CSV table of C-alpha atoms and ligand atoms in Angstrom, one decimal:
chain,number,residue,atom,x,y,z
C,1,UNK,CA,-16.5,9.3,-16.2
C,2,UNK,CA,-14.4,12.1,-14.6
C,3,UNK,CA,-14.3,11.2,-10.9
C,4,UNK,CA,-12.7,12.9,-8.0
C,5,UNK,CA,-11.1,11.6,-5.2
C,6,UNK,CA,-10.1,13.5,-1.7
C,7,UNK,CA,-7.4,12.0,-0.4
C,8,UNK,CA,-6.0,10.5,-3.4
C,9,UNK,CA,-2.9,10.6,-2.6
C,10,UNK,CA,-3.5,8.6,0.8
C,11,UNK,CA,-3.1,4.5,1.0
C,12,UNK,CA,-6.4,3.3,-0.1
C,13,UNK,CA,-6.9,6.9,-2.5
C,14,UNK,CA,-4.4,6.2,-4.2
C,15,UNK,CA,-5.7,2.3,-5.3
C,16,UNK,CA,-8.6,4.1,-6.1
C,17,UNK,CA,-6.9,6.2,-8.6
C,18,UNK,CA,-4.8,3.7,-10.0
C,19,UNK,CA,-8.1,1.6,-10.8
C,20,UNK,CA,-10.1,4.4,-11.8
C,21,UNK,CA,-7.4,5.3,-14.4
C,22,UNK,CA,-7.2,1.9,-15.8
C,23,UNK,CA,-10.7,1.1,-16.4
C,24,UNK,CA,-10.3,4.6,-18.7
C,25,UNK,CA,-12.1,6.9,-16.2
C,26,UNK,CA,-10.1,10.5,-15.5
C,27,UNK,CA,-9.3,11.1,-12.1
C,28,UNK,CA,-8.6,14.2,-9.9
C,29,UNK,CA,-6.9,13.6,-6.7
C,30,UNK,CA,-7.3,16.3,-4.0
C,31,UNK,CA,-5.1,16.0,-1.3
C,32,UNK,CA,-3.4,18.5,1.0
C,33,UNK,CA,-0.5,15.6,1.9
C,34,UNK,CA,-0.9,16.0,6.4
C,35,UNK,CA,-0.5,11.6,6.0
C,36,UNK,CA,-1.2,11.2,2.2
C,37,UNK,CA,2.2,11.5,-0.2
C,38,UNK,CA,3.1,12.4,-3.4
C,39,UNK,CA,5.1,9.1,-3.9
C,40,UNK,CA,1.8,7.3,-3.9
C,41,UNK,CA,0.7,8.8,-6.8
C,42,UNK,CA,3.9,9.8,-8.5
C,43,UNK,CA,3.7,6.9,-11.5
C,44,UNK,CA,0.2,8.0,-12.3
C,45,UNK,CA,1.3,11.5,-13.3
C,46,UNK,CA,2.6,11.1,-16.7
C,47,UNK,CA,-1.3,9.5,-17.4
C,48,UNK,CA,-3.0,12.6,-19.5
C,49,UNK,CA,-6.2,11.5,-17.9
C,50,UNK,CA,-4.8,12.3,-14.2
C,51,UNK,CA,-4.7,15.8,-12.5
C,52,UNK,CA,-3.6,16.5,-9.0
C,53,UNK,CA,-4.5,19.7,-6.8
C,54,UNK,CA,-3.1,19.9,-3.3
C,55,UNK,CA,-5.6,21.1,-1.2
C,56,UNK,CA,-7.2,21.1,1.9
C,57,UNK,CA,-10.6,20.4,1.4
C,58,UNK,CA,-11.9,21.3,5.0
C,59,UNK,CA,-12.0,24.6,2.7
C,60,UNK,CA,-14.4,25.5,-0.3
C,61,UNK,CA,-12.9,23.4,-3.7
C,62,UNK,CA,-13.8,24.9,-6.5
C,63,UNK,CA,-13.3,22.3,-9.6
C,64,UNK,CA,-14.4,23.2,-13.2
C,65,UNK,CA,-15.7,20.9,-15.4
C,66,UNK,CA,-17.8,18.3,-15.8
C,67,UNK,CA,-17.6,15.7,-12.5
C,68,UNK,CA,-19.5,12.5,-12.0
C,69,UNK,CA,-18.3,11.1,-9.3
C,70,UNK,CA,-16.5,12.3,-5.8
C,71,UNK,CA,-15.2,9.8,-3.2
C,72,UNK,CA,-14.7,11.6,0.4
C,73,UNK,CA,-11.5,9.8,1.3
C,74,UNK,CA,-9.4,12.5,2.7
C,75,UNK,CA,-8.9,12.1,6.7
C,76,UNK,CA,-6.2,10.6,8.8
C,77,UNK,CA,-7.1,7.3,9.6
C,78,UNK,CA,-4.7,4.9,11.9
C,79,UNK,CA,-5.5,6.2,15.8
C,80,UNK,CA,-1.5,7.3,15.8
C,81,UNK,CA,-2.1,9.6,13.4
C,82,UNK,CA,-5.6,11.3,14.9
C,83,UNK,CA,-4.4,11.3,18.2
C,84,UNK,CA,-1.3,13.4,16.2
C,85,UNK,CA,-3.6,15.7,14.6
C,86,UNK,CA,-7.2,15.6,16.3
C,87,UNK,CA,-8.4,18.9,14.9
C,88,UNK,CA,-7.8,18.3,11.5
C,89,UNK,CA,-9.4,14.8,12.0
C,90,UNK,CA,-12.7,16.0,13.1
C,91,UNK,CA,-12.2,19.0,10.5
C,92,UNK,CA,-12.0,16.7,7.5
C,93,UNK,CA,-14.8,14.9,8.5
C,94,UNK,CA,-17.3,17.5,9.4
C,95,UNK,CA,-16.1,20.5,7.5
C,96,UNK,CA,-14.8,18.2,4.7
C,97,UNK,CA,-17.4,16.2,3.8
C,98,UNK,CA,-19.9,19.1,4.2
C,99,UNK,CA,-17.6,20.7,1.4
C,100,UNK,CA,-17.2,17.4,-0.9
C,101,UNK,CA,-21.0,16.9,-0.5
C,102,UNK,CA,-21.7,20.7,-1.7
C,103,UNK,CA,-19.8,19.8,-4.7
C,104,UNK,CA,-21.3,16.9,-5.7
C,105,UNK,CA,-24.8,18.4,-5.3
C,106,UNK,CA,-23.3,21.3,-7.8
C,107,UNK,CA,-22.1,18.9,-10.3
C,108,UNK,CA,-25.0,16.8,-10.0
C,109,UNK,CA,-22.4,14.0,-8.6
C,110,UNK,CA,-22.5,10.5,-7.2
C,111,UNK,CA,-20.8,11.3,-3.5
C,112,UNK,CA,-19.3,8.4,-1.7
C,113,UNK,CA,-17.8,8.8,2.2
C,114,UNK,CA,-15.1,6.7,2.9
C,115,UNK,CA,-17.0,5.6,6.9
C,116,UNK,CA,-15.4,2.8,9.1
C,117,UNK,CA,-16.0,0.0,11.7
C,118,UNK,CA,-14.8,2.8,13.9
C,119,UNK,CA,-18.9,4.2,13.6
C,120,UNK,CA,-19.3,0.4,15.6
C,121,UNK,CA,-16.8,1.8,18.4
C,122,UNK,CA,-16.1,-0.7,21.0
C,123,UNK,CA,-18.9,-3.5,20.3
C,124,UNK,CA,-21.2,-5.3,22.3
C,125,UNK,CA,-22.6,-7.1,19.1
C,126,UNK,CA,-20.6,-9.4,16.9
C,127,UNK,CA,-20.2,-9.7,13.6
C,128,UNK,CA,-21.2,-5.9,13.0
C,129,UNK,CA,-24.1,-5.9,10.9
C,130,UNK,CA,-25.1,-2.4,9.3
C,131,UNK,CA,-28.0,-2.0,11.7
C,132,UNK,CA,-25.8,-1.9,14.5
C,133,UNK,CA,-25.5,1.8,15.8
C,134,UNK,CA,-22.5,1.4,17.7
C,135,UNK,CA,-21.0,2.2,21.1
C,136,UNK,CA,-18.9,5.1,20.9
C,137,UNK,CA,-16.7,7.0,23.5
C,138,UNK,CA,-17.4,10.6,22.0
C,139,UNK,CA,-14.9,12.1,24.4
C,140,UNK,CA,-12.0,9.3,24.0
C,141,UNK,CA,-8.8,10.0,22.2
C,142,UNK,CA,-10.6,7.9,19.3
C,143,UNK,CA,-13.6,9.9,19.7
C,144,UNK,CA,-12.3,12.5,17.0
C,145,UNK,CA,-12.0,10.2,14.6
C,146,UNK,CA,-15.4,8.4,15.3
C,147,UNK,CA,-17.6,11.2,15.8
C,148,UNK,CA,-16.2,12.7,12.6
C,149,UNK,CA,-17.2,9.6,10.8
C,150,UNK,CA,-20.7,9.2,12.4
C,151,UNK,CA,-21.2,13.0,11.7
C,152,UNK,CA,-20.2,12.4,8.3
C,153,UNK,CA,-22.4,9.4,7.6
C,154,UNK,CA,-25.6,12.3,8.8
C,155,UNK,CA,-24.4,15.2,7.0
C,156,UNK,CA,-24.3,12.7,3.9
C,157,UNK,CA,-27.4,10.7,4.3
C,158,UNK,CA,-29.1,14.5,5.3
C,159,UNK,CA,-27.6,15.4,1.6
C,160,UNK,CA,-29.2,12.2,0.5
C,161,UNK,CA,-32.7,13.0,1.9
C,162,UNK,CA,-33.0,16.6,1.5
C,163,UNK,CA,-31.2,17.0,-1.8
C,164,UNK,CA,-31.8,13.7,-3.2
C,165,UNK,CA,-28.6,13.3,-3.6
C,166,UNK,CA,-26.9,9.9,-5.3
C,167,UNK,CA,-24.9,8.6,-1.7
C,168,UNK,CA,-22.8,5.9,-1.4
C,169,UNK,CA,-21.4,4.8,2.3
C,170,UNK,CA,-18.6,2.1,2.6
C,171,UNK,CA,-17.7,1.4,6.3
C,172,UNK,CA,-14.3,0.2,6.3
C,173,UNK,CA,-12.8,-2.6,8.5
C,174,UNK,CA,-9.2,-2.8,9.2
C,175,UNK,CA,-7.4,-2.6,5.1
C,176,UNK,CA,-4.2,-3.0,4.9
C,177,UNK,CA,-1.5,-3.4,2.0
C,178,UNK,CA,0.8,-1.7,-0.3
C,179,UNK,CA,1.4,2.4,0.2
C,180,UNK,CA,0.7,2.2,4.1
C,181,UNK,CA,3.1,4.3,6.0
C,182,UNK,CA,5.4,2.5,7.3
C,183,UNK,CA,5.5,4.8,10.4
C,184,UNK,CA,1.6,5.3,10.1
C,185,UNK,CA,1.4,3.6,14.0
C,186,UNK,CA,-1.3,0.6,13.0
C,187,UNK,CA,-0.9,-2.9,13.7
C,188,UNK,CA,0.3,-4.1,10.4
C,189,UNK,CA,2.9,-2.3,9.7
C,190,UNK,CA,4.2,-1.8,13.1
C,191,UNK,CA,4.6,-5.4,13.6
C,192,UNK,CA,6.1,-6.0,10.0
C,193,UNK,CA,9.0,-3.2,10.5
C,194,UNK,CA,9.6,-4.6,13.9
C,195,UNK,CA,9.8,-8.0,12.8
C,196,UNK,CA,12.0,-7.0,9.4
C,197,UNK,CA,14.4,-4.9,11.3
C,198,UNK,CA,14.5,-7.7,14.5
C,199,UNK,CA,12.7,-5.6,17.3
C,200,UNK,CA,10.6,-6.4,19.7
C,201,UNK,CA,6.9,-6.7,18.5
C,202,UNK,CA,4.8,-4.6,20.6
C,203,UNK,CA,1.8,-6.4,20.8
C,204,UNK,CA,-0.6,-4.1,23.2
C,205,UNK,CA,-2.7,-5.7,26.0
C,206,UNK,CA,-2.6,-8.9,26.1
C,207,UNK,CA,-3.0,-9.4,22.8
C,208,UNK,CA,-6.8,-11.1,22.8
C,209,UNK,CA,-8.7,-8.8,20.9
C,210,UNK,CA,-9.6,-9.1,17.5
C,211,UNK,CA,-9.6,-7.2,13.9
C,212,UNK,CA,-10.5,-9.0,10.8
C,213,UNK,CA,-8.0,-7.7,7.8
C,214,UNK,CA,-8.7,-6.8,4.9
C,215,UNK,CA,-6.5,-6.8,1.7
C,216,UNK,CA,-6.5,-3.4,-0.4
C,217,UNK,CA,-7.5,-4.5,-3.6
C,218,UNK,CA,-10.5,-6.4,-2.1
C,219,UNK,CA,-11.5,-3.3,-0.6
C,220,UNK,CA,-10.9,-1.9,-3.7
C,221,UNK,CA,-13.4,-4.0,-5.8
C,222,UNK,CA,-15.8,-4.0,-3.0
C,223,UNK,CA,-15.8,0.4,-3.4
C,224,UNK,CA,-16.2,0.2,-7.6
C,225,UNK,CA,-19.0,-2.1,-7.1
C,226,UNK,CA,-20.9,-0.2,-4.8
C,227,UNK,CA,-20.1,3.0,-6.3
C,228,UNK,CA,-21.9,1.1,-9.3
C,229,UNK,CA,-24.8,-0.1,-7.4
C,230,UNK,CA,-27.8,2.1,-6.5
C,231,UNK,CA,-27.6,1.6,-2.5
C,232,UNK,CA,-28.0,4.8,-0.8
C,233,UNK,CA,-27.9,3.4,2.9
C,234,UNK,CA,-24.2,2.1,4.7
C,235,UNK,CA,-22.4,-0.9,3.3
C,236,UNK,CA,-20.0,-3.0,5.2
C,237,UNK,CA,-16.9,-4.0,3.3
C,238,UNK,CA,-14.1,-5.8,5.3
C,239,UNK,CA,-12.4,-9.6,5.6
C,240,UNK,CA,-15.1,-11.4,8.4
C,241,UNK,CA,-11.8,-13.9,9.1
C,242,UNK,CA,-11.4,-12.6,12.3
C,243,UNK,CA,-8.0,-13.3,14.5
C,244,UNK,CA,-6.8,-11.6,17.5
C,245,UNK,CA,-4.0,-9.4,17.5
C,246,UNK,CA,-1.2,-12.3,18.8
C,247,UNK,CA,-2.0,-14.1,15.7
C,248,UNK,CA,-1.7,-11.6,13.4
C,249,UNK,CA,1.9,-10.8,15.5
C,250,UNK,CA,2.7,-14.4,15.0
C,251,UNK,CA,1.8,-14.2,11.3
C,252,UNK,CA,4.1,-11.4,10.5
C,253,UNK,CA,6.6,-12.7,12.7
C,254,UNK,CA,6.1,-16.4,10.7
C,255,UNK,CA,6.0,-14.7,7.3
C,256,UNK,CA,9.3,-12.6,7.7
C,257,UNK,CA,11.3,-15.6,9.3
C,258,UNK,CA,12.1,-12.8,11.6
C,259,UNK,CA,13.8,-14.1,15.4
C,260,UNK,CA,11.9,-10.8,17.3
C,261,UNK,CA,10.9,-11.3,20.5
C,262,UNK,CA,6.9,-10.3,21.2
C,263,UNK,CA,6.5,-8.1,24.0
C,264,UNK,CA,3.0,-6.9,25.7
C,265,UNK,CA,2.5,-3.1,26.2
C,266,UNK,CA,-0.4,-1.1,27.9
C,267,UNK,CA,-3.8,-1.5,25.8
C,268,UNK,CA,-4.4,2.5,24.4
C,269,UNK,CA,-7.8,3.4,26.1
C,270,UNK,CA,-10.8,2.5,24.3
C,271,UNK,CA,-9.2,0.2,22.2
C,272,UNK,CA,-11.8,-2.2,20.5
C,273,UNK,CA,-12.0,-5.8,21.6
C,274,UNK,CA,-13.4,-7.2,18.9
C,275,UNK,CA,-14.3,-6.3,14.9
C,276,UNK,CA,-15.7,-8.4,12.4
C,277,UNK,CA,-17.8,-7.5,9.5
C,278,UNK,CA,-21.2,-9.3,8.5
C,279,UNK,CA,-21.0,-8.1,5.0
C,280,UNK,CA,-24.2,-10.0,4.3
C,281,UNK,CA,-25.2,-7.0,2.1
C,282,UNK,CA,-22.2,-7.1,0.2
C,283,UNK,CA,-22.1,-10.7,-0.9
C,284,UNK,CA,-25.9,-10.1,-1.8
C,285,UNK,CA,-26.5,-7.0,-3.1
C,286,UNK,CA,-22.9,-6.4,-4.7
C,287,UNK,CA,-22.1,-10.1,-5.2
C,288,UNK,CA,-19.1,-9.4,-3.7
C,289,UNK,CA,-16.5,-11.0,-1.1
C,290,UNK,CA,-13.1,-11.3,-0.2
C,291,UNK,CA,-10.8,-13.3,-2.3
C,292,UNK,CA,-7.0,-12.6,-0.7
C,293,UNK,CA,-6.5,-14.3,2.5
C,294,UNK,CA,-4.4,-12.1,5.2
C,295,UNK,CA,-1.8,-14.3,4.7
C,296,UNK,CA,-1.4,-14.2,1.5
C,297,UNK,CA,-1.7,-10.5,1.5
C,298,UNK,CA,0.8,-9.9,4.7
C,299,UNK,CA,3.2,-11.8,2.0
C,300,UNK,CA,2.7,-9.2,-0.4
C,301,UNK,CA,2.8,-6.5,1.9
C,302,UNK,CA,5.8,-7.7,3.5
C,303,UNK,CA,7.8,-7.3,0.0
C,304,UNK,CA,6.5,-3.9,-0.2
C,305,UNK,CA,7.7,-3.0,3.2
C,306,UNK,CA,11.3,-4.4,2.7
C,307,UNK,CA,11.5,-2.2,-0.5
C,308,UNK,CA,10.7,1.0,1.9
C,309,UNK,CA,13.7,0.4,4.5
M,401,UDP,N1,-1.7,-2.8,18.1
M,401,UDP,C1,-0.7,-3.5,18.8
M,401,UDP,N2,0.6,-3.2,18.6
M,401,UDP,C2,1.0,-2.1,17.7
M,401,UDP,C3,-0.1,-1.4,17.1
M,401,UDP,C4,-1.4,-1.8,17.3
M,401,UDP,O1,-1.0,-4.5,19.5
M,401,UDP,O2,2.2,-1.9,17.6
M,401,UDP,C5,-3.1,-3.2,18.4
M,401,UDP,C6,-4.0,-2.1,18.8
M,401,UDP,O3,-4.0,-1.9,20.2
M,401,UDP,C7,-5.3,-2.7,18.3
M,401,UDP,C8,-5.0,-3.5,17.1
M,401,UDP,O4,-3.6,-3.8,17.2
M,401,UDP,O5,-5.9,-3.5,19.3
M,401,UDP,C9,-5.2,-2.8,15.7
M,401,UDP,O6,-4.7,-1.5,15.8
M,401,UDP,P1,-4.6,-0.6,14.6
M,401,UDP,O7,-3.8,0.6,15.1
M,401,UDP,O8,-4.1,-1.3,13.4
M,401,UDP,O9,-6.0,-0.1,14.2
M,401,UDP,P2,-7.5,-0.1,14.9
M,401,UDP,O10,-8.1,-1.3,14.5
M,401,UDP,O11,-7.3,-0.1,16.4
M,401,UDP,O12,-8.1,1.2,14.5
């Protein structure tokens, strides 16, 4: 298969190259680099079966060839980063999934959109089941990164319906793992720099809510088997371990022997107080589930982070 992959250069594009390229697949990585980077993708380049074009694809892409296959994973995606650049947030969202979606109906394409928990916003149901429609602030600070991703999940199922389109739509709870920024603002690697260089570990609020983690190459599984599959509607794929954010300070702390202090800031505003998958659908329809606890993979994340200082 040739697949394509916007954002490929980004954390969790980047696995999905890397996998795509060893089961024998070629890949094409779009990415315009605003948060992806090219040192995410450098070892893949001297693979014949990889090409890279930098490109923004909130504008028309235009790829010859034969493609089977294009995952919409270009967008900023830790609420540092889309508070940075809100524009280009909603842009790559709307504009560029409306664009990737256009291609895939040219090349007759299997389309999948990278969605998140974020569709859930702050919940009043837990676990988040797929039926769930959410409660979003549209006008919040996280509100262009949620609306994009809502409008996204429409504009693809609308591709789905009216074009009959081949759609496949993961929502994402909290990844994390090898190739995130370590400046990138989220949770995890916040705490893990602060802990390895002996700051203070800003836990915000009071530290009660909750995120379930997920390591990257469960995610990563979980995405190749529902590319596979023939489900058309949203999939959950996420950890349902759920912890609140003190523990997962504590973790890091734990796991990096590190003496840093943790210290409570303000809670950002509309800042979710709880997330945690029911990935029912997953475990029955893909036969899949998590195999890497977050401790195990905040070890191996830790090592990757010390190599970055
Ligand atoms: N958080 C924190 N300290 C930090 C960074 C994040 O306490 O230095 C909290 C944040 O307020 C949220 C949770 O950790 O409650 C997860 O935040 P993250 O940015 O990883 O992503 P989110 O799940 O909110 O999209």
């Amino acid at each position: 298969m040739r697949i394509l992959i916007t954002g490929g250069a980004g954390f969790i594009g980047s696995h999905l190259c890397e996998r795509f390229l060893k089961e024998g697949h070629s890949v094409t990585a779009i990415d315009n680099l605003l948060t992806g980077r090219l040192s995410n993708i450098e070892p893949l380049f001297k693979n014949p079966n990889f090409t890279f074009i930098k490109q923004d694809v909130t504008n028309f892409i235009h790829v010859p060839g034969k493609v089977d296959a294009i995952l919409h994973f270009a967008s900023p995606a830790s609420p540092v980063d889309y508070a940075k650049y809100p524009i280009p947030t909603l842009k790559v969202g709307a504009l560029g999934t409306h664009k990737a979606l256009g291609l895939a109906k040219e090349k007759k394409a299997v389309f999948m959109l990278a969605s998140t928990s974020e569709v859930y916003g702050d919940p009043d149901v837990s676990p988040q089941p797929e039926s769930y429609w959410g409660r979003v602030n549209p006008i919040g600070p996280r509100g262009v990164y949620d609306e994009a991703k809502r409008f996204a999940e429409a504009m693809t199922m609308a591709y789905h319906r009216y074009h009959g389109l081949q759609v496949r739509i993961v929502r994402i709870f909290n990844t994390f793992g090898e190739r995130m920024r370590t400046e990138d603002g989220r949770a995890v690697p916040n705490f893990t720099m602060q802990a390895l260089k002996g700051k203070s570990i800003t836990v915000y609020g009071d530290g009660s809510q909750t995120r379930s983690l997920c390591y990257v190459s469960d995610l990563v599984e979980g995405l190749v088997r529902l590319l596979k599959s023939k489900i058309n509607s949203p999939v959950n794929i996420g950890n349902p371990h759920e912890m609140t954010i003190r523990e997962i300070a504590e973790m890091i702390k734990r796991l990096t022997g590190s003496k840093s202090k943790i210290i409570y800031k303000p809670l950002p505003i509309d800042d979710p107080k709880q997330r945690r998958p029911d990935i029912t659908i997953a475990r029955k329809e893909l036969k899949w589930g998590p195999r890497v606890s977050a401790e195990e993979g905040l070890r191996r994340t830790i090592e990757y982070f010390k190599g970055e200082i």
